[in-house]
PDB file of C-alpha atoms and ligand atoms in Angstrom:
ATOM      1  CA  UNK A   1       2.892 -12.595 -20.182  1.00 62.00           C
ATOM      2  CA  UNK A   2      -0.959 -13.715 -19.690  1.00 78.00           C
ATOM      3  CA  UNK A   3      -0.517 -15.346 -17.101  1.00 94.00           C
ATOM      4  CA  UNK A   4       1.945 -12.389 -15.342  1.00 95.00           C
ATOM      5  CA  UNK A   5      -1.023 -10.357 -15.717  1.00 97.00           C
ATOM      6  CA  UNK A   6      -3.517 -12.633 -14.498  1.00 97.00           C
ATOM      7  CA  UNK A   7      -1.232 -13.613 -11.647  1.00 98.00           C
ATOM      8  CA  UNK A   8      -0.255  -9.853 -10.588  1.00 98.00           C
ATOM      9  CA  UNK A   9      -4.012  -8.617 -10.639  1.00 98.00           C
ATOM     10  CA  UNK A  10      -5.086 -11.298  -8.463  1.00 98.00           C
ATOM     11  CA  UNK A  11      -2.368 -11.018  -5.794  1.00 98.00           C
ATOM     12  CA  UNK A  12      -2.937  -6.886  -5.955  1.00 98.00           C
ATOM     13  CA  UNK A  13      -6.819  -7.885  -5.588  1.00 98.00           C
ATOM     14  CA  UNK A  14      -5.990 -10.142  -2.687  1.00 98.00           C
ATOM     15  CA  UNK A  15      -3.724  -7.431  -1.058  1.00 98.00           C
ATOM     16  CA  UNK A  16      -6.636  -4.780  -1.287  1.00 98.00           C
ATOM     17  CA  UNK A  17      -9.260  -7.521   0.132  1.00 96.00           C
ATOM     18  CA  UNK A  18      -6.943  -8.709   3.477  1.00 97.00           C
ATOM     19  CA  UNK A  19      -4.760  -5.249   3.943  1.00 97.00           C
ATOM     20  CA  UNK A  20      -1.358  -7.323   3.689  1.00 98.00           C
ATOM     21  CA  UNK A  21       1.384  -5.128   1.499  1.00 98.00           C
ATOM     22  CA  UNK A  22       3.172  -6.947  -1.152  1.00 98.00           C
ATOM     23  CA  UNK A  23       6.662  -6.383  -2.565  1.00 97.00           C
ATOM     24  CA  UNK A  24       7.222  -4.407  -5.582  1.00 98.00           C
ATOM     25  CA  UNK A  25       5.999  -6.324  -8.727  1.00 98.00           C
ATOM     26  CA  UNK A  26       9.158  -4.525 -10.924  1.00 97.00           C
ATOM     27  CA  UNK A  27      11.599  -6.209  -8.486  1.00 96.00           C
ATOM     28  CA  UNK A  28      10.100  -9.365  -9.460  1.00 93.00           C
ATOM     29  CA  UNK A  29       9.853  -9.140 -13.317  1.00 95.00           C
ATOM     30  CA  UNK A  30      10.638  -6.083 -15.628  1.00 95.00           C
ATOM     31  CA  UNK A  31       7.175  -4.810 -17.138  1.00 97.00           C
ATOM     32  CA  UNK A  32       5.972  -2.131 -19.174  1.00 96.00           C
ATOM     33  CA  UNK A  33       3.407   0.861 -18.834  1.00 96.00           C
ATOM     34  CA  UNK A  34       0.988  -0.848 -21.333  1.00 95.00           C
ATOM     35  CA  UNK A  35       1.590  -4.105 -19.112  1.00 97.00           C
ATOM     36  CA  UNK A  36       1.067  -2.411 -16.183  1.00 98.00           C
ATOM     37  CA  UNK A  37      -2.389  -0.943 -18.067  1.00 97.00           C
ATOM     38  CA  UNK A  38      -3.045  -4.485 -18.618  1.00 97.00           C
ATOM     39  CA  UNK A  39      -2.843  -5.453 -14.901  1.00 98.00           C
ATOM     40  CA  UNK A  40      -5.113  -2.828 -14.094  1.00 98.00           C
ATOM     41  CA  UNK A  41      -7.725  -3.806 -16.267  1.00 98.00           C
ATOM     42  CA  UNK A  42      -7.480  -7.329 -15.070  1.00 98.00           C
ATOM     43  CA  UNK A  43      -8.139  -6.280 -11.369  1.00 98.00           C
ATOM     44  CA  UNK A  44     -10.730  -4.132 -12.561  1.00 98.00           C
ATOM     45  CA  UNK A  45     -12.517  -6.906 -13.921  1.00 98.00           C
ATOM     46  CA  UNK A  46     -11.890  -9.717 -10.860  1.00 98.00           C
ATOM     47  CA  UNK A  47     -13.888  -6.367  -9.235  1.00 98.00           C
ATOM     48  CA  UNK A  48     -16.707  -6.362 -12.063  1.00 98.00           C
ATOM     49  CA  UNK A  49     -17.047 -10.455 -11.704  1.00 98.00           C
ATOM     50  CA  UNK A  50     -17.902  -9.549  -7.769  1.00 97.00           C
ATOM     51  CA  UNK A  51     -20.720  -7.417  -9.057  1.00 98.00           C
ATOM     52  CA  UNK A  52     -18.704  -3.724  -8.593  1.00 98.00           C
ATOM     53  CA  UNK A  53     -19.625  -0.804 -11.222  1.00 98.00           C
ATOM     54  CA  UNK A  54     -17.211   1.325 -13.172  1.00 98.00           C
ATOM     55  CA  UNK A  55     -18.422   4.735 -12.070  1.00 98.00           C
ATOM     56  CA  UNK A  56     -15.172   6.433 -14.349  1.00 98.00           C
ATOM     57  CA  UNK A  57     -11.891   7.392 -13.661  1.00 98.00           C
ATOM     58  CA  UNK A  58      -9.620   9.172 -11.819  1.00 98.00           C
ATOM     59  CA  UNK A  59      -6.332  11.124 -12.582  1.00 96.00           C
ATOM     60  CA  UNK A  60      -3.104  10.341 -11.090  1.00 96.00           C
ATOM     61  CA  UNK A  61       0.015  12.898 -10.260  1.00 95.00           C
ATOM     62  CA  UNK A  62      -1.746  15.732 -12.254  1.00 94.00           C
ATOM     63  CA  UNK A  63       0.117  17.679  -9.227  1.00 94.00           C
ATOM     64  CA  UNK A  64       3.924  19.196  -8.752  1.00 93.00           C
ATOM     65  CA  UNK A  65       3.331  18.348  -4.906  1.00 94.00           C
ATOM     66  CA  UNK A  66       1.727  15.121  -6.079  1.00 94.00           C
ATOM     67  CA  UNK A  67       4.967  13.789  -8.118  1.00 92.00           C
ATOM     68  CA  UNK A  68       7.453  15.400  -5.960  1.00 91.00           C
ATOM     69  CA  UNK A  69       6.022  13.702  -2.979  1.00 93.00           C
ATOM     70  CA  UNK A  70       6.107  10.272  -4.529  1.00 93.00           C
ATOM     71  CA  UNK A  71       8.621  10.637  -6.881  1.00 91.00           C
ATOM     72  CA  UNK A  72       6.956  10.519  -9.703  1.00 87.00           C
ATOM     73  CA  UNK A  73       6.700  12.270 -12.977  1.00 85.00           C
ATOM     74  CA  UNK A  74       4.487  11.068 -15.621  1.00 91.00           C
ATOM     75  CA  UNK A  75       0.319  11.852 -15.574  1.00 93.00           C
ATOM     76  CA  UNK A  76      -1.125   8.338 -14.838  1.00 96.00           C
ATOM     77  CA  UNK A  77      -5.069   7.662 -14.940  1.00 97.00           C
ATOM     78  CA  UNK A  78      -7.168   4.320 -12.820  1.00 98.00           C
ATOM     79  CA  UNK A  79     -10.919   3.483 -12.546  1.00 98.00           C
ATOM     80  CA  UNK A  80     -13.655   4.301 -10.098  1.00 98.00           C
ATOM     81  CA  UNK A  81     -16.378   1.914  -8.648  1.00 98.00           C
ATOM     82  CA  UNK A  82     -19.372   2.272  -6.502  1.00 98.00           C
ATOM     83  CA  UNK A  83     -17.657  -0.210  -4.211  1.00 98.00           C
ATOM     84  CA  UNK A  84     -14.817   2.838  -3.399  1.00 98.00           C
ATOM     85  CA  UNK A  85     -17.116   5.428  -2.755  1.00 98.00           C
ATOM     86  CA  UNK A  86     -18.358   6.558   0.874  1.00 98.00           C
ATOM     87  CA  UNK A  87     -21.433   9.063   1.296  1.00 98.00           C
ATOM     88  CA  UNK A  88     -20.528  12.540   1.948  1.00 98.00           C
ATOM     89  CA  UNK A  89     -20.586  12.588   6.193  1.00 98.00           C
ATOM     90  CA  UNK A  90     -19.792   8.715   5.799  1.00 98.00           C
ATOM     91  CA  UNK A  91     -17.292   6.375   7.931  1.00 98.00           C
ATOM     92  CA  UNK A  92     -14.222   4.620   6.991  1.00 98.00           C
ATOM     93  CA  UNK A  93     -13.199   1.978   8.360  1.00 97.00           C
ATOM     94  CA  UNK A  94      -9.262   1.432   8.385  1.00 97.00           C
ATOM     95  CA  UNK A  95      -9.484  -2.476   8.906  1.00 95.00           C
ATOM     96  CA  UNK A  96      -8.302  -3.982   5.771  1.00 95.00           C
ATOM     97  CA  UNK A  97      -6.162  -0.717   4.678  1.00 98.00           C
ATOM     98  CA  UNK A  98      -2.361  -0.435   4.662  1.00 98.00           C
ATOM     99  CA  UNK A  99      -1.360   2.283   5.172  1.00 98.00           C
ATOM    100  CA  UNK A 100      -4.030   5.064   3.719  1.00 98.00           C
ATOM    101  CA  UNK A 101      -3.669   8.480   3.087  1.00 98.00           C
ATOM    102  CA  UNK A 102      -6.622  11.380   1.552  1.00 98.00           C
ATOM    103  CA  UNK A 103      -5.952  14.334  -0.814  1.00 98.00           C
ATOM    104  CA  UNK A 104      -8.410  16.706  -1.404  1.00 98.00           C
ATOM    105  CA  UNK A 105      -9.891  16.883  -5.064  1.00 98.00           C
ATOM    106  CA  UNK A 106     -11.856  18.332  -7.579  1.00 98.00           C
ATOM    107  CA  UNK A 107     -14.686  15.762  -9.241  1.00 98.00           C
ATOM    108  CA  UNK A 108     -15.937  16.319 -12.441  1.00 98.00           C
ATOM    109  CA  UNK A 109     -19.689  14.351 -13.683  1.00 98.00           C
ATOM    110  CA  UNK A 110     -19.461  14.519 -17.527  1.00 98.00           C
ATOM    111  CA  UNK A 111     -22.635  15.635 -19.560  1.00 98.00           C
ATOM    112  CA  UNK A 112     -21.494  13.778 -22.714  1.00 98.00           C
ATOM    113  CA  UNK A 113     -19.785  10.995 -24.171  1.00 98.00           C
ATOM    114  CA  UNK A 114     -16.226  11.760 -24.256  1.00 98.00           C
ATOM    115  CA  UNK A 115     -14.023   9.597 -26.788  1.00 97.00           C
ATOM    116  CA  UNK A 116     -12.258  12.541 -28.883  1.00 97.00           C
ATOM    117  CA  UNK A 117      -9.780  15.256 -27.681  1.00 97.00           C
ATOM    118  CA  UNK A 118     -11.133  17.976 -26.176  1.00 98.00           C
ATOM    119  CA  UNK A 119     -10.207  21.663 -25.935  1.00 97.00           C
ATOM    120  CA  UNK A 120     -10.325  23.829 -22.606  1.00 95.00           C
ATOM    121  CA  UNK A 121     -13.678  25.428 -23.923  1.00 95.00           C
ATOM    122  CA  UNK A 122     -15.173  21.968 -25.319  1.00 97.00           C
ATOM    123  CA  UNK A 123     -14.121  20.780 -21.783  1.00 97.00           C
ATOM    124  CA  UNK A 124     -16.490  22.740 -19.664  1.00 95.00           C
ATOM    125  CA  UNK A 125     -18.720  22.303 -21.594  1.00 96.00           C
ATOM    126  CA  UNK A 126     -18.914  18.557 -21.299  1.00 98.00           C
ATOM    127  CA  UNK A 127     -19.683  18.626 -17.899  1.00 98.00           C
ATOM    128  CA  UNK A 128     -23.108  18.586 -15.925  1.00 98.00           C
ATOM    129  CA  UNK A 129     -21.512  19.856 -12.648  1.00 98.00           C
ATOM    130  CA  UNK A 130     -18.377  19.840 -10.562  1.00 98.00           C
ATOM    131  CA  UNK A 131     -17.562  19.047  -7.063  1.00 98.00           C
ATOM    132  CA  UNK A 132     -15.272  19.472  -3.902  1.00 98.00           C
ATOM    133  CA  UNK A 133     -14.043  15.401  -3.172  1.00 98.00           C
ATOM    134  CA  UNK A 134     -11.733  13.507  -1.370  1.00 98.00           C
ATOM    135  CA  UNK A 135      -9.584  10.821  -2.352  1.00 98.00           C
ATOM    136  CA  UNK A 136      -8.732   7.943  -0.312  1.00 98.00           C
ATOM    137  CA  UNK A 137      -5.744   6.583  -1.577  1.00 98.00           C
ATOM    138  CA  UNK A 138      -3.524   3.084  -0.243  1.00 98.00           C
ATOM    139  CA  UNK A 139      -0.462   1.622  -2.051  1.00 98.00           C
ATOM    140  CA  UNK A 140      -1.057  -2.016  -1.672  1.00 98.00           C
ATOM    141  CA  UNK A 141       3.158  -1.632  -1.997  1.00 98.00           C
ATOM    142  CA  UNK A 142       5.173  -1.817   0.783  1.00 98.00           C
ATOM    143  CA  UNK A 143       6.237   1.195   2.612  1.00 97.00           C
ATOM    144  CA  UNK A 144       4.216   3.099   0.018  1.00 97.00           C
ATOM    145  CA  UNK A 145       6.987   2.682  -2.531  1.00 96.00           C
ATOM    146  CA  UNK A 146       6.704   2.272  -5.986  1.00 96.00           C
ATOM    147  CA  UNK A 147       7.808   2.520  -9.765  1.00 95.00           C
ATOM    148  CA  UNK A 148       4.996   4.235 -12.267  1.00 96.00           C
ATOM    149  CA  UNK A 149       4.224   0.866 -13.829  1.00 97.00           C
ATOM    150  CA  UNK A 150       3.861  -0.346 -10.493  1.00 98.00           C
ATOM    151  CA  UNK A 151       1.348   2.420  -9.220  1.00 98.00           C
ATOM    152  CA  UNK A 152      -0.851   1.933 -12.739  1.00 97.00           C
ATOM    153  CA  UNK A 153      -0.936  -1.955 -12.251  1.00 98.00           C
ATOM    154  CA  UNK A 154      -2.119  -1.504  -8.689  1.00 98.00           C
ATOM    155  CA  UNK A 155      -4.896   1.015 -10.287  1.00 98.00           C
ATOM    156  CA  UNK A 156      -3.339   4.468  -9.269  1.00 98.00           C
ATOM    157  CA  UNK A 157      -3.653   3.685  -5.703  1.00 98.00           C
ATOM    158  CA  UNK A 158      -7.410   3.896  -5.714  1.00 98.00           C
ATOM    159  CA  UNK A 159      -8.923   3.111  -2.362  1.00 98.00           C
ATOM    160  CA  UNK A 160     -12.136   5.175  -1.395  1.00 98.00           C
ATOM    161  CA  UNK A 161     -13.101   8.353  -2.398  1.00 98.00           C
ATOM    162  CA  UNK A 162     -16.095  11.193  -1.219  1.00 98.00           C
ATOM    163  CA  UNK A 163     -17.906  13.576  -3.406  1.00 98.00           C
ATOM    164  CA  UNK A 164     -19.439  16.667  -1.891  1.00 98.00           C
ATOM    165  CA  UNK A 165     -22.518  18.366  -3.655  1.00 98.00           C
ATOM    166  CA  UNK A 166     -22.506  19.463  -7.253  1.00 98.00           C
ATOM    167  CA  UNK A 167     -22.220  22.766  -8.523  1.00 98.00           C
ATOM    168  CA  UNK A 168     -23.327  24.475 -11.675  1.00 98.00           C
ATOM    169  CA  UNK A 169     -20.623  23.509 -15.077  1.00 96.00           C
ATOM    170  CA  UNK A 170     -19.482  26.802 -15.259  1.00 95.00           C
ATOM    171  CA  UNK A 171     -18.664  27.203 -11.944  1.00 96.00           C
ATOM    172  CA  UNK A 172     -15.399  28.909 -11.855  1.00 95.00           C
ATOM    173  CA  UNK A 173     -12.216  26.594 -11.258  1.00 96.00           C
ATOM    174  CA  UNK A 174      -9.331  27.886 -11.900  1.00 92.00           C
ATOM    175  CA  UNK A 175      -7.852  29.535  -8.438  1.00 95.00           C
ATOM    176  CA  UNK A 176      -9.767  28.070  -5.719  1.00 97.00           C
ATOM    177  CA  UNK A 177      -8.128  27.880  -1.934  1.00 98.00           C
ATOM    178  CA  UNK A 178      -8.307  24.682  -0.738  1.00 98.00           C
ATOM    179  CA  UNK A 179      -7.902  23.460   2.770  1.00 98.00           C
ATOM    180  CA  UNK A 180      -8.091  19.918   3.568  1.00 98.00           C
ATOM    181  CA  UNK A 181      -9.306  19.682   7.544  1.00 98.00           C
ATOM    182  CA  UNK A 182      -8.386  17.301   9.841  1.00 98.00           C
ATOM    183  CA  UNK A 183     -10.647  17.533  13.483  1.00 98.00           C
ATOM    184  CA  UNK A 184     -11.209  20.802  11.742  1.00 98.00           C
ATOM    185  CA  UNK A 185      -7.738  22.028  11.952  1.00 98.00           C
ATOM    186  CA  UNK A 186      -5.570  22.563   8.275  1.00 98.00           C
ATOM    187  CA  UNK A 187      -3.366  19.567   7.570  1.00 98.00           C
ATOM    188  CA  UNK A 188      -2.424  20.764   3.968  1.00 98.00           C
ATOM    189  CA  UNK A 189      -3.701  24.047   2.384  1.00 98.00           C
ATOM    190  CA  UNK A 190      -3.564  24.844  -1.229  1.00 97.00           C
ATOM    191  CA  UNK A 191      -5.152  25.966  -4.767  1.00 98.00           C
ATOM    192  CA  UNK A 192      -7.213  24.147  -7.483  1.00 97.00           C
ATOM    193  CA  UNK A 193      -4.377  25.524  -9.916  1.00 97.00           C
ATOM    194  CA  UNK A 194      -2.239  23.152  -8.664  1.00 97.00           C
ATOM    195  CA  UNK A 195      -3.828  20.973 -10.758  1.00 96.00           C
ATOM    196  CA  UNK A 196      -2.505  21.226 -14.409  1.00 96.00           C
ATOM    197  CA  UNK A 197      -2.879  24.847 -13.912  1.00 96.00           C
ATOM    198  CA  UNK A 198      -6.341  24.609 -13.773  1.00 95.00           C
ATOM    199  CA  UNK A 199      -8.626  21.569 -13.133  1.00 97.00           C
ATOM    200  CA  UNK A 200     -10.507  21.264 -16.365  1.00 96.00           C
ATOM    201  CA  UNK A 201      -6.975  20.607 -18.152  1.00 96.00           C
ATOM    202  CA  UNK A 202      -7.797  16.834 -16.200  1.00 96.00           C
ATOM    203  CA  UNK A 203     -10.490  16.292 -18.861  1.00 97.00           C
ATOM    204  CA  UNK A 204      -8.763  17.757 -21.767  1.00 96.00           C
ATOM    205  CA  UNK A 205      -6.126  15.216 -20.577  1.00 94.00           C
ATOM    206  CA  UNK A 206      -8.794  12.559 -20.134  1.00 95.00           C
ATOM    207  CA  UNK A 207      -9.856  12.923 -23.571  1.00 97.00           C
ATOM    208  CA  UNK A 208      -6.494  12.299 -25.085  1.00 95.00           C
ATOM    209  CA  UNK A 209      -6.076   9.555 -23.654  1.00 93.00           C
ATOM    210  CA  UNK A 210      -9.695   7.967 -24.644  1.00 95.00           C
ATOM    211  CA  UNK A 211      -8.928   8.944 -28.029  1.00 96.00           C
ATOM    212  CA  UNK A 212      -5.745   7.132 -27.702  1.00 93.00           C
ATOM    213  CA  UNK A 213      -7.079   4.287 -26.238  1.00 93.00           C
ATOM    214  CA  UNK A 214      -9.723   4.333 -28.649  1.00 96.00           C
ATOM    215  CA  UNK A 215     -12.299   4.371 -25.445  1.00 96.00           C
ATOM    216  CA  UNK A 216     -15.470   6.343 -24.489  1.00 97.00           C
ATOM    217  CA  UNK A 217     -16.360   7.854 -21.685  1.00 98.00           C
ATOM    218  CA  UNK A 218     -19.589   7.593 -21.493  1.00 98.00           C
ATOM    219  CA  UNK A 219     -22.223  10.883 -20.012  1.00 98.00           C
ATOM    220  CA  UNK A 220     -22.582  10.450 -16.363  1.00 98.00           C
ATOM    221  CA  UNK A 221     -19.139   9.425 -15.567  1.00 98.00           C
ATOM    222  CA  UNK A 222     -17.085  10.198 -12.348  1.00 98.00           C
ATOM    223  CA  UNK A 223     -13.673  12.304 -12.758  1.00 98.00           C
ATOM    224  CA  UNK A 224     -11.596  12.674 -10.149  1.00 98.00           C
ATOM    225  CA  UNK A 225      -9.082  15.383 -11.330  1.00 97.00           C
ATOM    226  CA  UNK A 226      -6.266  14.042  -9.157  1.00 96.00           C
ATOM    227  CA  UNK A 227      -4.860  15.673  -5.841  1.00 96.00           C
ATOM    228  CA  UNK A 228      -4.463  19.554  -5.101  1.00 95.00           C
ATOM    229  CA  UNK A 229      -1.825  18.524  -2.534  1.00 97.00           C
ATOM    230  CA  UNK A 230       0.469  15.736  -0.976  1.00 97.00           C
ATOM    231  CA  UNK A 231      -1.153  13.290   0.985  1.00 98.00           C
ATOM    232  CA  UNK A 232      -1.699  13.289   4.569  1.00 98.00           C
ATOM    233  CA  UNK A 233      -1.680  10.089   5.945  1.00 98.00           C
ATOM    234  CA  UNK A 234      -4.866   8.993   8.176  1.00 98.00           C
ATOM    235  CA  UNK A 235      -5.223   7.689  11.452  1.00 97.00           C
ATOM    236  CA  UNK A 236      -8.241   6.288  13.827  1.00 96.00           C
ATOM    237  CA  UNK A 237     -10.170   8.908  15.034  1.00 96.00           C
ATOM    238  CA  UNK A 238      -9.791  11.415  12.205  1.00 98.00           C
ATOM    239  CA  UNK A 239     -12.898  13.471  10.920  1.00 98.00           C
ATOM    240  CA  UNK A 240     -11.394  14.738   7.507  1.00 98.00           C
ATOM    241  CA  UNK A 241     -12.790  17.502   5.823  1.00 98.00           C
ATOM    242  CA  UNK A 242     -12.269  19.559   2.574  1.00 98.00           C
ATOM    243  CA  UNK A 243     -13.339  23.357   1.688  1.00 98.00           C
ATOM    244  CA  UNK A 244     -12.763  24.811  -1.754  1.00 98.00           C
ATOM    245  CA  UNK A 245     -13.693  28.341  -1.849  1.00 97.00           C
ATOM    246  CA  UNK A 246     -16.626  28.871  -4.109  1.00 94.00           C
ATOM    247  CA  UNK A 247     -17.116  25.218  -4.581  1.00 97.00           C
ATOM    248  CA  UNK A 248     -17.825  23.867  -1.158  1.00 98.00           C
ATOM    249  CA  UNK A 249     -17.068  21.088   1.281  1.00 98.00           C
ATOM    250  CA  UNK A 250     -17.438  17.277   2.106  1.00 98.00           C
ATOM    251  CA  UNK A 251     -16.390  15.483   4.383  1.00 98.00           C
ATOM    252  CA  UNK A 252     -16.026  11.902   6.281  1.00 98.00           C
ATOM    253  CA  UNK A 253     -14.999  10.231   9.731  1.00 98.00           C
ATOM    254  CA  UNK A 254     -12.771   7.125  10.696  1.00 97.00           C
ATOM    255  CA  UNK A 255     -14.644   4.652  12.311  1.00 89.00           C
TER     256      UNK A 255
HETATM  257  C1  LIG B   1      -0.683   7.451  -6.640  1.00 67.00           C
HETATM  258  C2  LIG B   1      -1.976   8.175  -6.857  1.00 67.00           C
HETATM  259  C3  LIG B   1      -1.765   9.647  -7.156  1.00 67.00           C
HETATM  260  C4  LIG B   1      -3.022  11.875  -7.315  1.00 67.00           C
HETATM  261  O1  LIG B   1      -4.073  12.460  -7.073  1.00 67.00           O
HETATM  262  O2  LIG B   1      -2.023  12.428  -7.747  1.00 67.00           O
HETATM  263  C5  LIG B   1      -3.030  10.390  -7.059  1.00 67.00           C
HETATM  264  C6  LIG B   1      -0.139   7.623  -5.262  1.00 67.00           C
HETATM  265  O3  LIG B   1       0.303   8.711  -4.868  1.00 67.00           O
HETATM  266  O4  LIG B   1      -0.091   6.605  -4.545  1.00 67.00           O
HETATM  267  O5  LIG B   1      -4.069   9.862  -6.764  1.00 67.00           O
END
């Protein structure tokens, strides 16, 4: 099983590097979620060797429109680096992407090392600020399609992601409108409690799952709260924006 690991994070590595999509990994062997874990942490590292930071993690299908739109239904979480992440007002360039598509987010910067369950109330205040973001995301699966141990080896997706500015901890989450912008005209619209109910349920989740995983997060950590909407796919000439109301906006072009 080592080597199915070793073998499926390097071909899901090589797919992300040249843009070519692979076939499902399930069709070819049978595997399970904590395999699929495995995988991820095994492309996660080939990333690390090439001198890429963990900046934290990022929440997957936390969103009814998120798991009916891919089929989906179980909360899934991948990592972060500095190599995904494009300056607010940055360019992305679609060579070497499959077939990408952005959801607008919620990002979370912790204030603490996180490695025990949290409660709503100890979850605010764990954070040093909060943030409108967008999420690039590209299956490096065919046609986009997937199983869920397929999506966690192939690390939730993750392609590029955007954070706008920070606001205050306590900055009111629970209802926002969002409206993700594309050449300034609304390609999805939507609300902040679309996710879990209300975004700071991500970290509560998070937490969990440390705890489970007998992990820490440690203070100064990225969370990306996973998507408010489905996914719009992008195209060449796109500027893509993202306004949460009371939060803010970011923003990026296609080169
Ligand atoms: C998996 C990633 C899901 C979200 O925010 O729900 C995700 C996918 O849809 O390809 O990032």
């Amino acid at each position: 099983m080592t080597d199915f690991v070793q073998t499926c994070a390097r071909e899901l590595d090589i797919a992300t590097q040249t843009g070519e999509a692979l076939d499902q990994l399930s069709a070819r062997q049978a595997f399970d979620l904590a395999q699929a874990y495995r995988i991820q942490q095994a492309g996660i590292a080939l990333r690390q060797h090439r001198g890429e930071r963990v900046l934290g993690l990022k929440l997957g299908f936390t969103s009814r429109a998120k798991r009916v739109q891919m089929g989906v239904d179980a909360l899934i979480w991948g990592e972060l680096t500095d190599a995904m992440q494009l300056a607010d007002g940055g360019e992305l360039n679609l060579v070497r992407l499959i077939h990408p598509r952005v959801e607008p987010e919620i990002a979370f910067i912790t204030a603490r090392d996180i490695s025990r369950p949290l409660s709503l109330a100890e979850a605010g205040l764990a954070l040093a600020g909060v943030a409108p973001a967008l999420e690039i995301i590209d299956s490096r699966y065919r046609d986009f399609r997937f199983s869920l141990e397929d999506v966690v080896a192939d690390n939730c997706s993750s392609s590029h992601f955007v954070v706008g500015p920070l606001s205050p901890p306590d900055t009111p989450l629970d209802n926002l409108g969002v409206t993700l912008r594309f050449n300034g005209r609304p390609a999805q619209l939507g609300s902040s409690a679309a996710i879990l109910g209300q975004p700071l349920r991500a970290l509560m989740e998070v937490s969990a799952l440390l705890h489970a995983e007998g992990r820490t997060l440690p203070a100064g950590s990225l969370l990306l709260a996973g998507a408010a909407t489905a996914a719009e796919p992008l195209r060449a000439g796109l500027h893509v924006g993202v306004e949460i109301a009371g939060l803010g906006r970011c923003e990026f072009e296609i080169s």
